[in-house]
mmCIF file of C-alpha atoms in Angstrom:
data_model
loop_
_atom_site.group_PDB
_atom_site.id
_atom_site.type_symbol
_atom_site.label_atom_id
_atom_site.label_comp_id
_atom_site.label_asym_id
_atom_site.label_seq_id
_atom_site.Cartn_x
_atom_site.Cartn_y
_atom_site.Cartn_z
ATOM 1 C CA UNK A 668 -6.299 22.331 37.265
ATOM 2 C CA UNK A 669 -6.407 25.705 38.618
ATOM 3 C CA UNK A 670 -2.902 26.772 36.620
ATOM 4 C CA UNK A 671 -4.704 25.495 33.144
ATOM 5 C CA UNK A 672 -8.384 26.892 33.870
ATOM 6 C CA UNK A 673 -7.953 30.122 32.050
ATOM 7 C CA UNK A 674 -6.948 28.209 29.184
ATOM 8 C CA UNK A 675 -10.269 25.896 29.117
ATOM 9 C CA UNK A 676 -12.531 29.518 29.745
ATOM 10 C CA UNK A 677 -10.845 31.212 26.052
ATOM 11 C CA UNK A 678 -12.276 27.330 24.415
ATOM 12 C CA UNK A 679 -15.409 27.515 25.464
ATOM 13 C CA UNK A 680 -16.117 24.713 22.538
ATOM 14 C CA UNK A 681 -14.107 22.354 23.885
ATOM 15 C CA UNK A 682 -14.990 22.686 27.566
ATOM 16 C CA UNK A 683 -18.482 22.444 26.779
ATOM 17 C CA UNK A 684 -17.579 19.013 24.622
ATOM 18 C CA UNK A 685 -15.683 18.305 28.045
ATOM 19 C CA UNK A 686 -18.437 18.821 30.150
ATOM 20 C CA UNK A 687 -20.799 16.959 28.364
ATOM 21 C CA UNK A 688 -18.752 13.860 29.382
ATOM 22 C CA UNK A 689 -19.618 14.412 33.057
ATOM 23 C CA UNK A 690 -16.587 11.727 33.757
ATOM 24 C CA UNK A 691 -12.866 12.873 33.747
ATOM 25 C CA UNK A 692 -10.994 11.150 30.265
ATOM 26 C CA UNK A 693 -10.566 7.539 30.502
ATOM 27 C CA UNK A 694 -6.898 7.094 29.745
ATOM 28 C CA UNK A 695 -7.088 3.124 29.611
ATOM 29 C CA UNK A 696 -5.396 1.216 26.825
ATOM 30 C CA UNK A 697 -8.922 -1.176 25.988
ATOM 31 C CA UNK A 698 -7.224 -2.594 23.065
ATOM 32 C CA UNK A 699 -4.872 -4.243 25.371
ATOM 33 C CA UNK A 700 -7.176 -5.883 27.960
ATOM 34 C CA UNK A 701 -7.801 -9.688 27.958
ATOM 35 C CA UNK A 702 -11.280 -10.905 27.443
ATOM 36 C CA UNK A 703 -13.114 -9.850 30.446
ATOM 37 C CA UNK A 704 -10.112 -8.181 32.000
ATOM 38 C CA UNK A 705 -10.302 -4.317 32.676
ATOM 39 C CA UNK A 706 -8.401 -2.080 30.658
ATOM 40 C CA UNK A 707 -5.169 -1.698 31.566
ATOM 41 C CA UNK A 708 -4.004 2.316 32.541
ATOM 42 C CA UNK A 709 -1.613 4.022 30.441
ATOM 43 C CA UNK A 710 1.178 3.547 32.903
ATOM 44 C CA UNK A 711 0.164 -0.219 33.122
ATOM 45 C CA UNK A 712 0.191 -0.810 29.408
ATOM 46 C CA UNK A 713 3.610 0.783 29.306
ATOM 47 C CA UNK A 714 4.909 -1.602 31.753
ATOM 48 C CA UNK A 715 3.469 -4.600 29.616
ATOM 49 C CA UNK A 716 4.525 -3.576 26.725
ATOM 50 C CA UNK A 717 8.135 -3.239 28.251
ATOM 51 C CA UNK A 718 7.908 -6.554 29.976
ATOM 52 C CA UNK A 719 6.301 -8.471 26.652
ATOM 53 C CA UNK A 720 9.133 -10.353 24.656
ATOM 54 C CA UNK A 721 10.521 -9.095 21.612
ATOM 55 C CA UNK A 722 8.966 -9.992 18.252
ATOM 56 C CA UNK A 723 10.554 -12.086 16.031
ATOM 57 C CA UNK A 724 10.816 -12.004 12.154
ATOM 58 C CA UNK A 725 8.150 -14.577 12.302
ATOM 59 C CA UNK A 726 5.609 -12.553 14.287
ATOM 60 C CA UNK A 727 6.106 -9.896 11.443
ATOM 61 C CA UNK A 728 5.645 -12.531 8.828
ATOM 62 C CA UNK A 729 2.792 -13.510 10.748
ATOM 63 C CA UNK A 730 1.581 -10.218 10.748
ATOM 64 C CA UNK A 731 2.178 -9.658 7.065
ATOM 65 C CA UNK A 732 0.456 -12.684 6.047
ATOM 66 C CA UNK A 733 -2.771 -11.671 8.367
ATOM 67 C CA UNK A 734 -2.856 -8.121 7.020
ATOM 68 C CA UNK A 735 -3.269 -9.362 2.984
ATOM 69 C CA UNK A 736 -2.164 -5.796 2.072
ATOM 70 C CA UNK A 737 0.456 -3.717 1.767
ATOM 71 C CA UNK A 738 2.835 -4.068 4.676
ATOM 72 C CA UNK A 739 5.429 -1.550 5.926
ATOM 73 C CA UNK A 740 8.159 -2.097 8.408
ATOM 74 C CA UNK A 741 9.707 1.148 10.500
ATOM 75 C CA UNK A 742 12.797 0.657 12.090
ATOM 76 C CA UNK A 743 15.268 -0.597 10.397
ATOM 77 C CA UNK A 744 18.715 0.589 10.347
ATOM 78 C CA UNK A 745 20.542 -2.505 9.398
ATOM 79 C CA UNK A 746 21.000 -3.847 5.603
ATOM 80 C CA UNK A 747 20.683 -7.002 7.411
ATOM 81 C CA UNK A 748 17.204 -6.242 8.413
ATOM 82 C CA UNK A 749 16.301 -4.681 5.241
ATOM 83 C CA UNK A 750 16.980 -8.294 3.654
ATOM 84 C CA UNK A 751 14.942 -9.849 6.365
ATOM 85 C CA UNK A 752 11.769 -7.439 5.412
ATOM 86 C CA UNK A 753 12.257 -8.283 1.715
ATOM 87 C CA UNK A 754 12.225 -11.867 2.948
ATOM 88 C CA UNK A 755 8.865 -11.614 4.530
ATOM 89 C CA UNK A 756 6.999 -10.016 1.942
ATOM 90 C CA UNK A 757 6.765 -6.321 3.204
ATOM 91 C CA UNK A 758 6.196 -3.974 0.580
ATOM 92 C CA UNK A 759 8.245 -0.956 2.345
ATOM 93 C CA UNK A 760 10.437 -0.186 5.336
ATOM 94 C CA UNK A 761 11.425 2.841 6.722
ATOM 95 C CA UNK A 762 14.880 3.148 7.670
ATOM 96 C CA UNK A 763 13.821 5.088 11.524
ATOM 97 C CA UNK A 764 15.509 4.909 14.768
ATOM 98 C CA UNK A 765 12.480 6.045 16.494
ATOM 99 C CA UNK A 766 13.451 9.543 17.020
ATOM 100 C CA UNK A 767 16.597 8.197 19.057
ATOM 101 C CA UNK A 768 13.962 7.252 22.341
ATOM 102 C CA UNK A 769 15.491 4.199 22.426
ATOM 103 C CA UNK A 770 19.087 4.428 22.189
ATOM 104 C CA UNK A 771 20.214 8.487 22.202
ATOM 105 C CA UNK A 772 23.402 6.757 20.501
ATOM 106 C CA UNK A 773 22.057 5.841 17.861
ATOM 107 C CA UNK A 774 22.653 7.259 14.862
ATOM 108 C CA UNK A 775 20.551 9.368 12.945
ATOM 109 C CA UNK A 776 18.344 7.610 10.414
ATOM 110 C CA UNK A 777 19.706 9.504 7.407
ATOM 111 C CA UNK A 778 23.275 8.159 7.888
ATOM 112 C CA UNK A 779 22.230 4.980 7.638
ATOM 113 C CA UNK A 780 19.879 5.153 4.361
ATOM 114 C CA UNK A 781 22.707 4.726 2.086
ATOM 115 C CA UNK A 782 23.436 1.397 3.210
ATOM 116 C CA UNK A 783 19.943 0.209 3.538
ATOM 117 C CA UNK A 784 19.194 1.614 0.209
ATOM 118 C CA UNK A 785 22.292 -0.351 -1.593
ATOM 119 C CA UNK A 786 21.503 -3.871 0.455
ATOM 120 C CA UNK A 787 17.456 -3.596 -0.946
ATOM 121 C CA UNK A 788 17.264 -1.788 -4.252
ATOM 122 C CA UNK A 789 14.183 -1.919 -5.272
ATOM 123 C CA UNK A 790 12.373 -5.103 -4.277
ATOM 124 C CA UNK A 791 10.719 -2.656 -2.437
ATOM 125 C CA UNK A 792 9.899 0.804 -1.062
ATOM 126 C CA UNK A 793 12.374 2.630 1.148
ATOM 127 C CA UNK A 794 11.407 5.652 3.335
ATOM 128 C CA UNK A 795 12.872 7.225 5.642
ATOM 129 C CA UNK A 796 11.607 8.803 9.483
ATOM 130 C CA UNK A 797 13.668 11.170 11.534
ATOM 131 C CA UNK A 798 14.782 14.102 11.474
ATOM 132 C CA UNK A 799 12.573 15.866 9.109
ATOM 133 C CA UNK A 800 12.514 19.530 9.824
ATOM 134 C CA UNK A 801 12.547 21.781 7.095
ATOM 135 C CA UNK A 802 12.166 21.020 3.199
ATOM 136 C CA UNK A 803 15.719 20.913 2.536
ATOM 137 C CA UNK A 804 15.928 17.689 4.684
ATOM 138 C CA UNK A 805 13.340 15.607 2.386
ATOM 139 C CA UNK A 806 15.809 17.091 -0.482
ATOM 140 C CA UNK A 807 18.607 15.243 1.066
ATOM 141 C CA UNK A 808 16.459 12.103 1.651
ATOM 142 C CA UNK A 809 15.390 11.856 -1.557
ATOM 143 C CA UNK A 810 18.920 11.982 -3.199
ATOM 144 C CA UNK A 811 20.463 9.561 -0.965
ATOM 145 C CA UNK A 812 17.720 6.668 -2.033
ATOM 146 C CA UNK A 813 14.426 7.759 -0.183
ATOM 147 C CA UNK A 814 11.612 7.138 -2.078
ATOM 148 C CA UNK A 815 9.612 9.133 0.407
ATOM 149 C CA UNK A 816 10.141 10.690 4.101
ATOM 150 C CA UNK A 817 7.611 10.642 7.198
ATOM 151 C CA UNK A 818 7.249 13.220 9.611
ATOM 152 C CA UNK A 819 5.807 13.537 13.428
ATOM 153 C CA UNK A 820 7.133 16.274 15.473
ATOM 154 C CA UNK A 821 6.921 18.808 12.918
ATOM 155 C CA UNK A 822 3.085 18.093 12.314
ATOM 156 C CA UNK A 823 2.316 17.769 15.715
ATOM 157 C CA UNK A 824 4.252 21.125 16.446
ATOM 158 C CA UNK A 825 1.825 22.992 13.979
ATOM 159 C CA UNK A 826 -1.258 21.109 15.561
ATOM 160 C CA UNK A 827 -0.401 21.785 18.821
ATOM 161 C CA UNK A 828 0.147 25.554 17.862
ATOM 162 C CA UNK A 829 -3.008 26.183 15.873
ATOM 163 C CA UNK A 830 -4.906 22.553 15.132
ATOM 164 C CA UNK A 831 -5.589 21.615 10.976
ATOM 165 C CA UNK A 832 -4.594 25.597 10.185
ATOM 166 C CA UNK A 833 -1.554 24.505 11.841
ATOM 167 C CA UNK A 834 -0.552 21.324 10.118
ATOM 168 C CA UNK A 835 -1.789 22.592 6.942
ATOM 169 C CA UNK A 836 1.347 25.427 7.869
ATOM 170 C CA UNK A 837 3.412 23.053 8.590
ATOM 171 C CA UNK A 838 3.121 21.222 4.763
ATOM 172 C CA UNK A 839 3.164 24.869 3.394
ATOM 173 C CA UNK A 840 6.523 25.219 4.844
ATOM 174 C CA UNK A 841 7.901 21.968 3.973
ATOM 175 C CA UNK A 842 6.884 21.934 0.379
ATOM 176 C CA UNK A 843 8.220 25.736 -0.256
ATOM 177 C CA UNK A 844 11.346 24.556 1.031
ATOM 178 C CA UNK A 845 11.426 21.439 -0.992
ATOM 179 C CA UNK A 846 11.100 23.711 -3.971
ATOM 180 C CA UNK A 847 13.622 26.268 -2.930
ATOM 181 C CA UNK A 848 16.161 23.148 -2.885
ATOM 182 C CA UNK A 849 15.319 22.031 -6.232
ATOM 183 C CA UNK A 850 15.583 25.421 -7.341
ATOM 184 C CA UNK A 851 18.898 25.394 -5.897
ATOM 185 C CA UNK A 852 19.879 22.497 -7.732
ATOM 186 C CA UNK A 853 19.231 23.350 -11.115
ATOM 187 C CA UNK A 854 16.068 20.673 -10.890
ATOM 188 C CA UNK A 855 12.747 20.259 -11.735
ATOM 189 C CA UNK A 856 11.373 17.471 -10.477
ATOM 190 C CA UNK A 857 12.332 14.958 -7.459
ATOM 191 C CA UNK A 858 12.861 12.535 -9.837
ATOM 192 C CA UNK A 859 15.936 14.052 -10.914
ATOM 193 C CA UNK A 860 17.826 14.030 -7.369
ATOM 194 C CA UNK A 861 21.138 11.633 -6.756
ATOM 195 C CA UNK A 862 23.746 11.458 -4.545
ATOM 196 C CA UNK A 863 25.839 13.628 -6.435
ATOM 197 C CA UNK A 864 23.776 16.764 -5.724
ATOM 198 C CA UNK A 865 24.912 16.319 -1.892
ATOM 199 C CA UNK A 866 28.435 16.652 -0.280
ATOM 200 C CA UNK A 867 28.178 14.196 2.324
ATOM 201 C CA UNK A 868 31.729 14.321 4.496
ATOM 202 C CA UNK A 869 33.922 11.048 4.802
ATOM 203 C CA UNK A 870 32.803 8.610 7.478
ATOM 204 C CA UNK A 871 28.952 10.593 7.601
ATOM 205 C CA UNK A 872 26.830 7.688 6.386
ATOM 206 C CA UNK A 873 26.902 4.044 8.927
ATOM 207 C CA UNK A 874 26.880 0.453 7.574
ATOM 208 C CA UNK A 875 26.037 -1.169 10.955
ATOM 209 C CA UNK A 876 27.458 -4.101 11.572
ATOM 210 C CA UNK A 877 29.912 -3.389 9.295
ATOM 211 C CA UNK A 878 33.901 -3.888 10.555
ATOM 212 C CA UNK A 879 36.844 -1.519 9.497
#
């Protein structure tokens, strides 16, 4: 507290906002507490969520079906999967592998799009989550089958620098570069993007599950 108190005196805003709370934050997860159970802590909710078993393609059909509206699955790296989502009745997927927290082996989303992309078409919409850094990187997206890209770190970089102004940068920067790559291309729109505006080396993009 002492090390970050010259940090809350130069927002004087916010530390009158925090002092109005006269309580330190409640970092429960309330969302996650059984009827008439207290909220779980962060820590605790982490450890249920690790111990809970995994959801099958039922539970997401489930969920699907509760929801009514459009219904987006992130995750999937396998055309396999892709099949499954089409199956259920989602509406899009995005082809993610969560940043790599889950397996650093993983590879990166983009290598797999290709594949995911051929095995759906478009019964419905593919996006894709990872690695999204500069505009030239929604460029490549697009062209390999993307029919739109998501982005955290980036935004939360330019929030955590300087709040809306920040991630309001952030899109600036992205959608300049986006242009300077079309510009680059001889294009005008996005609509005009394919593969063949990329050289992608031999043995880049990843069927999984594939053999040989």
């Amino acid at each position: 507290m002492l090390k970050f108190a010259p940090e809350g005196i130069t927002r004087p805003r916010w530390l009158l906002d925090f002092a109005k709370q006269r309580r330190l934050p409640d970092l429960t997860a309330p969302n996650l507490a059984g009827p008439g159970e207290p909220a779980p802590t962060c820590f605790g909710a982490y450890g249920e969520w690790m111990g809970t078993p995994l959801p099958t393609w039922d539970d997401v059909k489930w969920l699907r079906d509760e929801w009514g509206g459009p219904f987006m699955v992130k995750g999937i790296m396998h055309p396999d999967d892709a099949r499954r989502a089409v199956d259920i009745g989602a509406t899009a997927i995005s082809v993610s592998n969560h940043g790599g927290n889950n397996l650093d082996g993983t590879p990166a989303s983009i290598r797999a799009l290709p594949a995911v992309v051929d095995a759906v078409g478009d019964q419905l919409e593919v996006l894709l989550d990872g690695g999204i850094r500069r505009g030239s990187d929604v460029v490549k997206a697009l062209a390999l089958g993307a029919r739109a890209v998501m982005i955290g770190r980036a935004y939360l970089w330019g929030l955590a620098a300087n709040g809306q102004k920040g991630v309001e940068n952030v899109l600036d920067i992205l959608r300049s570069g986006i242009d300077s790559g079309l510009m680059g291309l001889g294009h005008n729109t996005l609509g005009e993007l394919s593969p063949e505006d990329l050289v992608v080396p031999p043995g880049f993009t990843r069927t999984l599950g594939a053999t040989g």
